[in-house]
Short mmCIF file of C-alpha atoms and ligand atoms in Angstrom, two decimals:
data_model
loop_
_atom_site.label_atom_id
_atom_site.label_comp_id
_atom_site.label_asym_id
_atom_site.label_seq_id
_atom_site.Cartn_x
_atom_site.Cartn_y
_atom_site.Cartn_z
CA MET A 4 -0.12 -0.03 0.06
CA PRO A 5 1.90 3.02 -1.05
CA ASN A 6 2.66 5.86 1.79
CA VAL A 7 1.57 9.41 1.07
CA THR A 8 3.33 12.71 2.18
CA ILE A 9 1.12 15.60 1.65
CA LEU A 10 3.36 19.04 1.41
CA GLY A 11 0.69 21.87 1.98
CA ALA A 12 -1.76 19.30 4.15
CA THR A 13 -4.05 21.98 5.36
CA GLY A 14 -4.43 24.01 1.93
CA SER A 15 -7.29 23.59 -0.49
CA ILE A 16 -5.52 20.94 -2.39
CA GLY A 17 -4.06 19.29 0.81
CA VAL A 18 -7.86 19.10 2.16
CA ASN A 19 -9.01 17.69 -1.12
CA THR A 20 -6.31 14.94 -1.43
CA LEU A 21 -7.24 13.65 2.26
CA ASP A 22 -10.74 13.57 1.01
CA VAL A 23 -9.94 11.10 -1.91
CA ILE A 24 -7.78 8.98 0.12
CA SER A 25 -10.54 8.80 2.95
CA GLN A 26 -12.36 7.09 0.29
CA HIS A 27 -9.88 4.51 -0.05
CA GLN A 28 -8.18 3.76 3.18
CA ASP A 29 -7.60 0.16 2.06
CA ARG A 30 -5.45 1.85 -1.12
CA TYR A 31 -3.28 4.45 0.42
CA LYS A 32 -1.27 5.21 3.89
CA VAL A 33 -1.07 8.78 4.95
CA PHE A 34 2.61 8.89 5.90
CA ALA A 35 3.32 12.66 6.71
CA LEU A 36 1.41 15.70 6.75
CA THR A 37 3.14 19.23 6.52
CA ALA A 38 1.73 22.76 6.83
CA ASN A 39 3.14 26.51 7.20
CA SER A 40 1.81 27.75 10.51
CA ASN A 41 -1.92 26.13 10.72
CA VAL A 42 -1.44 24.43 14.08
CA GLU A 43 -5.35 24.16 14.62
CA VAL A 44 -5.75 22.30 11.38
CA LEU A 45 -2.61 20.08 11.15
CA ALA A 46 -3.29 19.21 14.78
CA LYS A 47 -7.11 17.85 13.63
CA GLN A 48 -5.39 16.05 10.71
CA CYS A 49 -2.94 14.24 12.70
CA ILE A 50 -5.74 13.00 15.34
CA GLU A 51 -7.71 11.80 12.52
CA TRP A 52 -4.70 10.19 10.12
CA ASN A 53 -2.25 9.52 12.73
CA PRO A 54 0.76 9.94 10.53
CA LYS A 55 4.25 8.82 11.13
CA TYR A 56 5.57 12.34 10.87
CA ALA A 57 4.02 16.06 10.95
CA VAL A 58 5.84 18.93 9.86
CA MET A 59 5.34 22.82 10.44
CA ALA A 60 7.39 25.62 8.81
CA ASP A 61 8.80 27.16 12.26
CA GLU A 62 9.85 25.57 15.44
CA ALA A 63 7.36 27.59 17.37
CA SER A 64 4.27 26.04 15.32
CA ALA A 65 5.91 22.78 15.80
CA ASP A 66 6.17 23.24 19.44
CA GLN A 67 2.54 23.93 19.73
CA LEU A 68 1.72 21.05 17.71
CA GLU A 69 3.57 18.50 19.58
CA GLN A 70 1.88 19.74 22.87
CA ARG A 71 -1.41 19.41 21.18
CA LEU A 72 -0.55 15.97 19.73
CA ARG A 73 0.98 14.66 23.17
CA ALA A 74 -2.32 15.83 25.14
CA GLN A 75 -4.44 13.57 22.77
CA GLY A 76 -2.14 10.71 23.11
CA VAL A 77 -1.21 10.86 19.15
CA GLY A 78 2.21 9.46 18.61
CA THR A 79 3.10 11.33 15.43
CA GLU A 80 6.71 12.60 15.45
CA VAL A 81 6.73 16.43 14.90
CA LEU A 82 9.79 17.97 12.87
CA ALA A 83 9.86 21.73 11.79
CA GLY A 84 11.48 23.74 8.90
CA LEU A 85 12.57 23.26 5.43
CA ALA A 86 14.86 20.14 6.74
CA GLY A 87 11.88 18.57 8.30
CA HIS A 88 9.82 19.29 4.68
CA GLU A 89 12.82 17.85 2.92
CA TYR A 90 13.16 14.97 5.23
CA VAL A 91 9.66 13.51 4.72
CA ALA A 92 9.72 14.34 0.96
CA ARG A 93 12.86 11.82 0.40
CA HIS A 94 12.19 9.76 3.41
CA ALA A 95 12.53 6.08 2.34
CA GLU A 96 9.20 4.98 3.39
CA THR A 97 7.35 7.62 1.47
CA ASP A 98 6.07 6.52 -2.12
CA TYR A 99 3.87 9.34 -3.27
CA VAL A 100 4.29 13.02 -2.48
CA MET A 101 1.47 15.51 -3.11
CA ALA A 102 3.57 18.83 -3.52
CA ALA A 103 0.60 21.17 -2.51
CA ILE A 104 2.64 24.06 -0.75
CA VAL A 105 1.89 27.45 -2.39
CA GLY A 106 4.64 29.44 -4.04
CA ALA A 107 8.35 29.28 -4.14
CA ALA A 108 8.35 27.56 -0.51
CA GLY A 109 7.51 24.45 -2.16
CA LEU A 110 10.35 24.14 -4.54
CA LEU A 111 13.24 22.61 -2.40
CA PRO A 112 10.94 20.02 -0.52
CA THR A 113 9.20 19.07 -3.95
CA LEU A 114 12.74 18.86 -5.69
CA ALA A 115 13.80 16.59 -2.94
CA ALA A 116 10.72 14.28 -3.63
CA ALA A 117 11.79 14.35 -7.30
CA ARG A 118 15.75 13.73 -6.41
CA ALA A 119 14.49 10.69 -4.19
CA GLY A 120 12.67 9.20 -7.21
CA LYS A 121 9.08 9.32 -5.66
CA ARG A 122 5.74 9.75 -7.32
CA VAL A 123 5.38 13.29 -7.33
CA LEU A 124 1.90 14.77 -7.88
CA LEU A 125 2.37 18.35 -8.68
CA ALA A 126 -0.03 20.96 -7.65
CA ASN A 127 2.87 23.49 -6.61
CA LYS A 128 3.20 25.03 -10.17
CA GLU A 129 5.58 27.71 -8.86
CA ALA A 130 8.34 25.08 -8.51
CA LEU A 131 8.13 24.31 -11.77
CA VAL A 132 7.99 27.56 -13.21
CA MET A 133 10.98 28.60 -11.03
CA SER A 134 13.26 25.44 -11.71
CA GLY A 135 11.87 24.24 -15.29
CA ARG A 136 14.70 22.41 -16.82
CA LEU A 137 16.44 21.55 -13.63
CA PHE A 138 13.19 19.90 -12.24
CA MET A 139 12.26 17.82 -15.45
CA ASP A 140 15.88 16.61 -15.30
CA ALA A 141 15.54 15.83 -11.55
CA ILE A 142 12.46 13.59 -12.37
CA ARG A 143 14.10 11.83 -15.46
CA ASP A 144 17.60 11.33 -13.66
CA HIS A 145 16.22 9.79 -10.48
CA HIS A 146 13.23 7.74 -12.27
CA ALA A 147 10.57 9.53 -10.41
CA GLU A 148 7.25 9.83 -11.74
CA LEU A 149 5.72 13.23 -12.64
CA LEU A 150 1.57 13.34 -12.57
CA PRO A 151 0.56 16.95 -12.82
CA ILE A 152 -2.62 17.81 -10.40
CA ASP A 153 -3.18 21.43 -12.10
CA SER A 154 -6.71 20.62 -13.48
CA GLU A 155 -5.55 21.73 -16.98
CA HIS A 156 -2.16 19.75 -17.18
CA ASN A 157 -4.15 16.56 -15.83
CA ALA A 158 -6.61 16.94 -18.54
CA ILE A 159 -3.70 17.39 -21.02
CA PHE A 160 -2.07 14.66 -19.65
CA GLN A 161 -5.13 12.33 -20.19
CA CYS A 162 -5.75 13.51 -23.81
CA MET A 163 -1.98 12.99 -24.93
CA PRO A 164 -0.68 9.92 -26.38
CA ALA A 165 0.86 7.25 -23.63
CA ASP A 166 4.19 7.97 -24.87
CA ILE A 167 5.36 11.48 -25.99
CA SER A 168 9.32 10.68 -25.25
CA LYS A 169 9.85 10.84 -29.32
CA GLY A 170 8.40 14.75 -29.14
CA LEU A 171 4.91 16.08 -29.85
CA GLU A 172 5.09 16.49 -33.59
CA LYS A 173 6.45 13.01 -33.80
CA SER A 174 3.42 11.82 -31.83
CA GLY A 175 0.95 13.58 -34.02
CA VAL A 176 0.14 16.18 -31.54
CA LYS A 177 -0.42 19.76 -33.27
CA ARG A 178 -1.22 22.23 -30.34
CA ILE A 179 -2.52 22.48 -26.89
CA LEU A 180 -5.37 23.80 -26.13
CA ILE A 181 -5.41 25.18 -22.36
CA THR A 182 -8.88 26.50 -21.02
CA ALA A 183 -9.23 29.38 -18.64
CA SER A 184 -12.39 30.78 -16.92
CA GLY A 185 -11.48 34.23 -17.08
CA GLY A 186 -11.86 34.60 -13.23
CA PRO A 187 -14.33 36.76 -11.44
CA PHE A 188 -13.01 39.90 -13.27
CA ARG A 189 -13.72 38.25 -16.81
CA THR A 190 -16.41 40.95 -18.05
CA THR A 191 -15.74 43.75 -15.14
CA PRO A 192 -15.47 46.98 -17.13
CA LEU A 193 -11.73 47.74 -17.58
CA HIS A 194 -11.82 51.12 -15.99
CA GLU A 195 -13.03 49.42 -12.68
CA LEU A 196 -10.46 46.96 -12.31
CA SER A 197 -7.98 49.12 -10.29
CA ASN A 198 -10.68 49.48 -7.53
CA MET A 199 -11.22 45.65 -7.25
CA ASN A 200 -10.51 44.68 -3.53
CA PRO A 201 -8.78 41.38 -2.22
CA SER A 202 -12.45 39.67 -1.55
CA GLN A 203 -13.69 40.41 -5.07
CA ALA A 204 -10.65 39.03 -6.75
CA CYS A 205 -10.89 35.73 -4.41
CA ALA A 206 -14.25 35.26 -5.54
CA HIS A 207 -13.81 32.78 -8.02
CA PRO A 208 -16.92 31.93 -10.10
CA ASN A 209 -16.23 28.23 -10.53
CA TRP A 210 -13.41 27.08 -8.10
CA ASP A 211 -12.86 27.36 -4.32
CA MET A 212 -9.00 27.82 -3.91
CA GLY A 213 -6.20 29.24 -1.73
CA ARG A 214 -6.17 33.14 -1.77
CA LYS A 215 -2.93 33.27 -3.95
CA ILE A 216 -4.12 31.12 -6.87
CA SER A 217 -7.55 32.75 -6.63
CA VAL A 218 -5.76 36.17 -7.09
CA ASP A 219 -3.63 34.63 -9.82
CA SER A 220 -6.87 33.43 -11.80
CA ALA A 221 -8.13 37.21 -11.50
CA THR A 222 -5.10 38.53 -13.13
CA MET A 223 -4.92 35.41 -15.33
CA MET A 224 -1.25 35.03 -14.14
CA ASN A 225 -2.31 31.87 -13.07
CA LYS A 226 -2.78 30.63 -17.02
CA GLY A 227 0.42 32.24 -17.78
CA LEU A 228 2.07 30.08 -15.10
CA GLU A 229 0.23 27.38 -16.32
CA VAL A 230 1.61 27.80 -20.09
CA ILE A 231 4.96 27.74 -18.51
CA GLU A 232 4.20 24.74 -16.55
CA ALA A 233 2.89 22.86 -19.81
CA CYS A 234 5.65 23.83 -21.89
CA TRP A 235 8.13 22.11 -19.09
CA LEU A 236 5.75 19.22 -18.63
CA PHE A 237 4.87 18.20 -22.37
CA ASN A 238 8.40 19.61 -23.69
CA THR A 239 6.75 22.38 -25.99
CA THR A 240 6.72 26.04 -26.44
CA PRO A 241 4.38 28.86 -25.82
CA GLU A 242 3.89 29.18 -29.68
CA ASN A 243 2.20 25.73 -29.52
CA ILE A 244 -0.16 26.42 -26.88
CA GLN A 245 -3.39 28.36 -27.25
CA VAL A 246 -5.08 29.71 -24.53
CA VAL A 247 -8.84 29.62 -24.90
CA LEU A 248 -11.33 31.66 -22.56
CA HIS A 249 -14.12 28.89 -21.37
CA PRO A 250 -16.38 30.46 -18.66
CA GLN A 251 -17.96 27.43 -17.62
CA SER A 252 -14.75 25.46 -16.34
CA ILE A 253 -16.42 22.02 -17.74
CA ILE A 254 -13.58 21.40 -20.40
CA HIS A 255 -10.15 21.36 -18.34
CA SER A 256 -7.92 21.57 -21.68
CA MET A 257 -7.56 19.81 -25.16
CA VAL A 258 -4.88 18.32 -27.05
CA GLU A 259 -5.29 19.17 -31.13
CA TYR A 260 -3.88 16.36 -33.40
CA ALA A 261 -2.44 16.48 -36.88
CA ASP A 262 -5.34 14.66 -38.29
CA GLY A 263 -7.63 17.30 -37.18
CA SER A 264 -9.20 15.31 -34.22
CA VAL A 265 -9.37 17.25 -30.59
CA LEU A 266 -9.26 15.51 -27.60
CA ALA A 267 -10.71 17.25 -24.71
CA GLN A 268 -11.17 16.17 -20.86
CA LEU A 269 -14.56 17.38 -19.13
CA SER A 270 -15.70 17.13 -15.61
CA ASN A 271 -17.28 19.31 -12.93
CA PRO A 272 -14.77 21.66 -11.67
CA ASP A 273 -13.88 19.71 -8.64
CA MET A 274 -10.19 19.13 -7.71
CA ARG A 275 -10.61 15.68 -6.51
CA THR A 276 -10.70 14.25 -10.10
CA PRO A 277 -7.03 14.98 -10.77
CA ILE A 278 -6.27 14.27 -7.58
CA ALA A 279 -7.69 10.70 -7.79
CA TYR A 280 -6.38 10.34 -11.43
CA ALA A 281 -2.94 11.08 -10.14
CA LEU A 282 -3.23 8.88 -6.79
CA ALA A 283 -4.44 5.93 -8.91
CA TRP A 284 -2.81 6.40 -12.44
CA PRO A 285 -2.93 4.16 -14.63
CA GLU A 286 -6.12 2.97 -12.76
CA ARG A 287 -9.14 4.90 -11.94
CA ILE A 288 -10.79 5.35 -8.84
CA GLU A 289 -14.08 6.88 -7.47
CA ALA A 290 -13.26 10.47 -6.49
CA GLY A 291 -16.56 11.47 -4.67
CA VAL A 292 -17.27 13.99 -7.47
CA GLU A 293 -20.74 14.76 -8.60
CA GLN A 294 -21.52 13.27 -11.84
CA LEU A 295 -21.43 15.77 -14.84
CA ASP A 296 -25.07 16.71 -16.10
CA LEU A 297 -24.49 17.85 -19.77
CA PHE A 298 -28.20 18.78 -19.96
CA GLU A 299 -27.91 20.99 -16.92
CA ILE A 300 -24.85 22.45 -18.18
CA ALA A 301 -26.30 23.27 -21.63
CA ARG A 302 -23.71 25.05 -23.33
CA LEU A 303 -20.18 25.72 -23.67
CA ASP A 304 -18.49 28.95 -24.46
CA PHE A 305 -15.22 29.96 -25.90
CA GLU A 306 -13.60 33.35 -26.38
CA ARG A 307 -10.20 34.79 -27.21
CA PRO A 308 -8.19 36.13 -24.32
CA ASP A 309 -7.59 40.03 -24.10
CA TYR A 310 -4.40 40.85 -23.23
CA GLN A 311 -5.23 44.34 -22.44
CA ARG A 312 -7.35 42.94 -19.80
CA PHE A 313 -5.19 40.25 -18.82
CA PRO A 314 -1.38 41.75 -19.27
CA CYS A 315 -0.04 39.00 -16.97
CA LEU A 316 -0.91 36.53 -19.26
CA LYS A 317 1.26 38.10 -22.06
CA LEU A 318 4.11 38.86 -19.51
CA ALA A 319 4.25 34.96 -18.50
CA GLN A 320 4.49 33.84 -22.16
CA GLU A 321 7.06 36.49 -22.79
CA ALA A 322 9.24 35.45 -19.96
CA MET A 323 8.94 31.60 -21.06
CA GLN A 324 10.16 32.74 -24.47
CA SER A 325 12.98 34.85 -22.73
CA GLY A 326 14.13 31.82 -21.05
CA GLY A 327 16.58 31.14 -18.10
CA THR A 328 15.60 32.65 -14.80
CA ALA A 329 12.90 35.10 -16.63
CA THR A 330 10.06 32.62 -15.19
CA ALA A 331 11.65 32.38 -11.86
CA ILE A 332 11.83 36.49 -11.71
CA LEU A 333 8.36 36.60 -13.13
CA ASN A 334 7.05 34.22 -10.37
CA ALA A 335 8.94 35.89 -7.62
CA ALA A 336 7.51 39.34 -8.46
CA ASN A 337 4.30 38.17 -8.71
CA GLU A 338 4.16 36.25 -5.31
CA ILE A 339 5.25 39.47 -3.81
CA ALA A 340 2.59 41.90 -5.54
CA VAL A 341 0.06 39.38 -5.02
CA GLN A 342 0.81 39.54 -1.14
CA GLY A 343 0.94 43.29 -1.54
CA PHE A 344 -2.47 43.26 -2.97
CA LEU A 345 -3.96 41.02 -0.24
CA ASP A 346 -2.33 43.02 2.63
CA GLY A 347 -3.94 46.28 1.11
CA HIS A 348 -0.78 48.13 0.07
CA ILE A 349 -1.43 48.25 -3.56
CA ARG A 350 -4.25 48.17 -6.02
CA PHE A 351 -4.97 45.09 -8.16
CA THR A 352 -3.80 46.53 -11.33
CA ASP A 353 -0.34 47.18 -9.74
CA ILE A 354 0.33 43.52 -9.95
CA ALA A 355 0.91 43.37 -13.49
CA ARG A 356 3.00 46.73 -13.44
CA ILE A 357 5.16 45.24 -10.49
CA VAL A 358 5.77 42.15 -12.51
CA GLU A 359 6.52 44.12 -15.78
CA THR A 360 8.95 46.32 -14.34
CA THR A 361 10.67 43.54 -12.26
CA LEU A 362 11.21 41.85 -15.47
CA GLU A 363 12.54 44.79 -17.27
CA GLN A 364 14.96 46.00 -14.24
CA VAL A 365 16.20 42.37 -12.89
CA SER A 366 18.66 40.72 -15.31
CA HIS A 367 17.64 37.11 -16.00
CA HIS A 368 20.37 34.49 -16.41
CA GLU A 369 20.92 30.84 -17.75
CA ALA A 370 18.94 28.74 -15.10
CA SER A 371 21.98 26.30 -15.17
CA ASN A 372 22.03 25.63 -11.16
CA LEU A 373 19.69 26.11 -8.11
CA GLU A 374 21.95 28.96 -6.90
CA ILE A 375 21.38 30.77 -9.75
CA ILE A 376 17.70 30.53 -9.70
CA LEU A 377 17.30 31.48 -5.83
CA THR A 378 19.82 34.51 -6.39
CA ASP A 379 17.66 35.77 -9.10
CA ASP A 380 14.41 35.14 -7.51
CA GLY A 381 15.93 36.87 -4.31
CA ALA A 382 16.74 39.84 -6.36
CA ALA A 383 13.27 40.02 -8.05
CA ARG A 384 11.60 39.95 -4.75
CA GLU A 385 13.81 42.81 -3.46
CA PHE A 386 12.95 44.81 -6.31
CA SER A 387 9.28 44.23 -6.16
CA ILE A 388 9.15 44.90 -2.37
CA HIS A 389 11.18 48.20 -3.24
CA GLN A 390 8.20 49.20 -5.63
CA ILE A 391 5.26 48.30 -3.28
CA ARG A 392 7.14 50.71 -0.84
CA GLU A 393 7.26 53.54 -3.42
CA LEU A 394 3.52 52.82 -4.19
CA ALA A 395 2.18 52.79 -0.82
CA ALA A 396 4.05 56.06 0.21
P1 NAD B 20 -3.67 27.14 -0.26
O1 NAD B 20 -3.02 28.56 0.58
O2 NAD B 20 -5.20 26.72 0.12
O3 NAD B 20 -2.81 25.99 0.90
C1 NAD B 20 -1.26 26.35 0.89
C2 NAD B 20 -0.40 25.03 1.77
O4 NAD B 20 0.88 25.42 1.86
C3 NAD B 20 -1.08 25.14 3.11
O5 NAD B 20 -1.24 23.98 3.78
C4 NAD B 20 0.08 25.79 3.84
O6 NAD B 20 0.12 25.43 5.08
C5 NAD B 20 1.19 25.53 3.12
N1 NAD B 20 2.35 26.50 3.26
C6 NAD B 20 2.41 27.88 2.76
N2 NAD B 20 3.70 28.51 2.75
C7 NAD B 20 4.19 27.55 3.25
C8 NAD B 20 5.61 27.53 3.87
N3 NAD B 20 6.59 28.51 3.71
N4 NAD B 20 6.16 26.21 4.25
C9 NAD B 20 5.53 25.00 4.36
N5 NAD B 20 4.10 25.20 4.10
C10 NAD B 20 3.62 26.24 3.44
O7 NAD B 20 -3.27 26.84 -1.60
P2 NAD B 20 -3.70 25.75 -2.57
O8 NAD B 20 -4.82 26.37 -3.13
O9 NAD B 20 -3.95 24.66 -1.93
O10 NAD B 20 -2.71 25.53 -3.54
C11 NAD B 20 -1.38 24.88 -3.33
C12 NAD B 20 -0.71 24.83 -4.68
O11 NAD B 20 -1.54 24.30 -5.76
C13 NAD B 20 -0.53 26.25 -5.26
O12 NAD B 20 0.70 26.10 -6.05
C14 NAD B 20 -1.31 26.19 -6.55
O13 NAD B 20 -1.24 27.12 -7.45
C15 NAD B 20 -1.62 25.09 -6.92
N6 NAD B 20 -3.22 24.65 -7.39
C16 NAD B 20 -4.41 24.64 -6.70
C17 NAD B 20 -5.20 24.58 -6.95
C18 NAD B 20 -6.54 24.82 -6.12
O14 NAD B 20 -7.75 24.46 -6.59
N7 NAD B 20 -6.65 24.91 -5.05
C19 NAD B 20 -5.78 24.10 -8.47
C20 NAD B 20 -4.64 24.06 -9.07
C21 NAD B 20 -3.23 24.21 -8.44
MG1 MG B 21 -5.01 25.08 -13.16
#
C-alpha cells in the first residue's frame, strides 16, 4: 500500500487529497502531513490520520503542535522547517508526494521528492515555473514519476498519447488548447479593475481555492504560469499552446492532433478528479465528485483571451520565451505583488505593473543551477518589495 506524504496538507489541495484518500483507506496510507503555521488544522488532521510525521514551517508552531498531539495521546513525530519538509519528502518509506505548498516555498521539498525518485503529484506549479529544466532533469535522472494535479495539465495528460518521449510533433500532436475561466473579472469594465479589492478578486466563479491562486486567476497570471508549466511538462513552447477562455470550466483543456481530432477532458470543476487520477494512475478510482450533467450545463462557450484586460498572461508567455531565470523572476515578482495586494498595500492593477517593471529591471541568467535561480528569485523579490513601498508611500 503506497505511503503518501502531503506537503501543504492544510490547504485547499491538501484537504481535497485527504478527502480522496478517506474514500480509499484500503489503498493509500497517510505517512506525513506538513503545513506552514496552521497548528489548529494540522493537529486535527494528525488526530484523524495518525501519520508517522508532521512538519510545521517554524519551530514555535512545531512546539505548539507537539503539545497538542501529546495531550491527545497521538504518537506522530513532529519536525520543523525546510529540513523537516525535505526529510519527509525524500524519506525511504514515502512512496507518493503530493506537492501542494503554495509558491516558491514548495520548491526545495518538491525537488527533494523528485531527487529521491518518488511519485510526485504536482500541484505546486510555482516550483516548476522557477526551476523548469532542472526539475524535469531531476525527475528523469532519478526515475521519479511526475503526475500533474493542476486540472488543465491533468486534462492534457489524459488527452496525450501514452508515450510522448519522441516529441509532440512525431506523436501527431499539433497544439495544446489550455482552457481558462477568465476568473471573476472577465466582464468587469476595464476602468473598474483598479478598484477591485481582495475579497472580490478571491471570489472565483467556479473554483474554491487558496487566496494566492485565486488572485492569480483574477489577473490570469495563473494561466500564464500554467502555459509555462505545460511547456515543461509536455516539452513544448508557448507558440504551440493556445489559451482558450471557457467560462464554464467544464472542459479542462484539449489536445489537437495532426488529423484534425481534438481530444478534451470534461468534468465538474472539482480538484478531487485530478487528485484521484494521479493517485491511482494508470487505474481509475472513485473521487466522490458529482456526475457531470450535460443537460444541466446545456452550453459551453469559448472566447479569445484579451491581453489588455489580462497583461499578466502576456508577461508570462514572454518570460518563457526569454528563457533562463526570467520565469523565476516573473514568479517571484508576482508572489510579492499578490501578497502586497492581499495586504491592502497596492491596487489590483499594480500587480501586472510590478511584474512588468521587475522583468525589465532585474536581469535574468541561464538557469544552470539552483543557486542562480534562487539568487535571481531573491533579487526580484527585493526589487518588487521596493516598488510596493514606493507605491504605498
Ligand atoms: P492554500 O493556500 O489553500 O494552501 C497552501 C498550503 O501550503 C497550506 O497547507 C500552507 O500551510 C502551506 N504553506 C504555505 N506556505 C508554506 C511554507 N512557507 N512552508 C510550508 N508550507 C507552506 O493553496 P492551494 O489552493 O491549496 O494551492 C496549493 C498549490 O496548488 C499552489 O501552488 C496552487 O497554485 C496549486 N493549485 C491549486 C489548485 C486549487 O484548486 N486550490 C488548483 C491547481 C493548482
Ligand atoms: Mg489550473
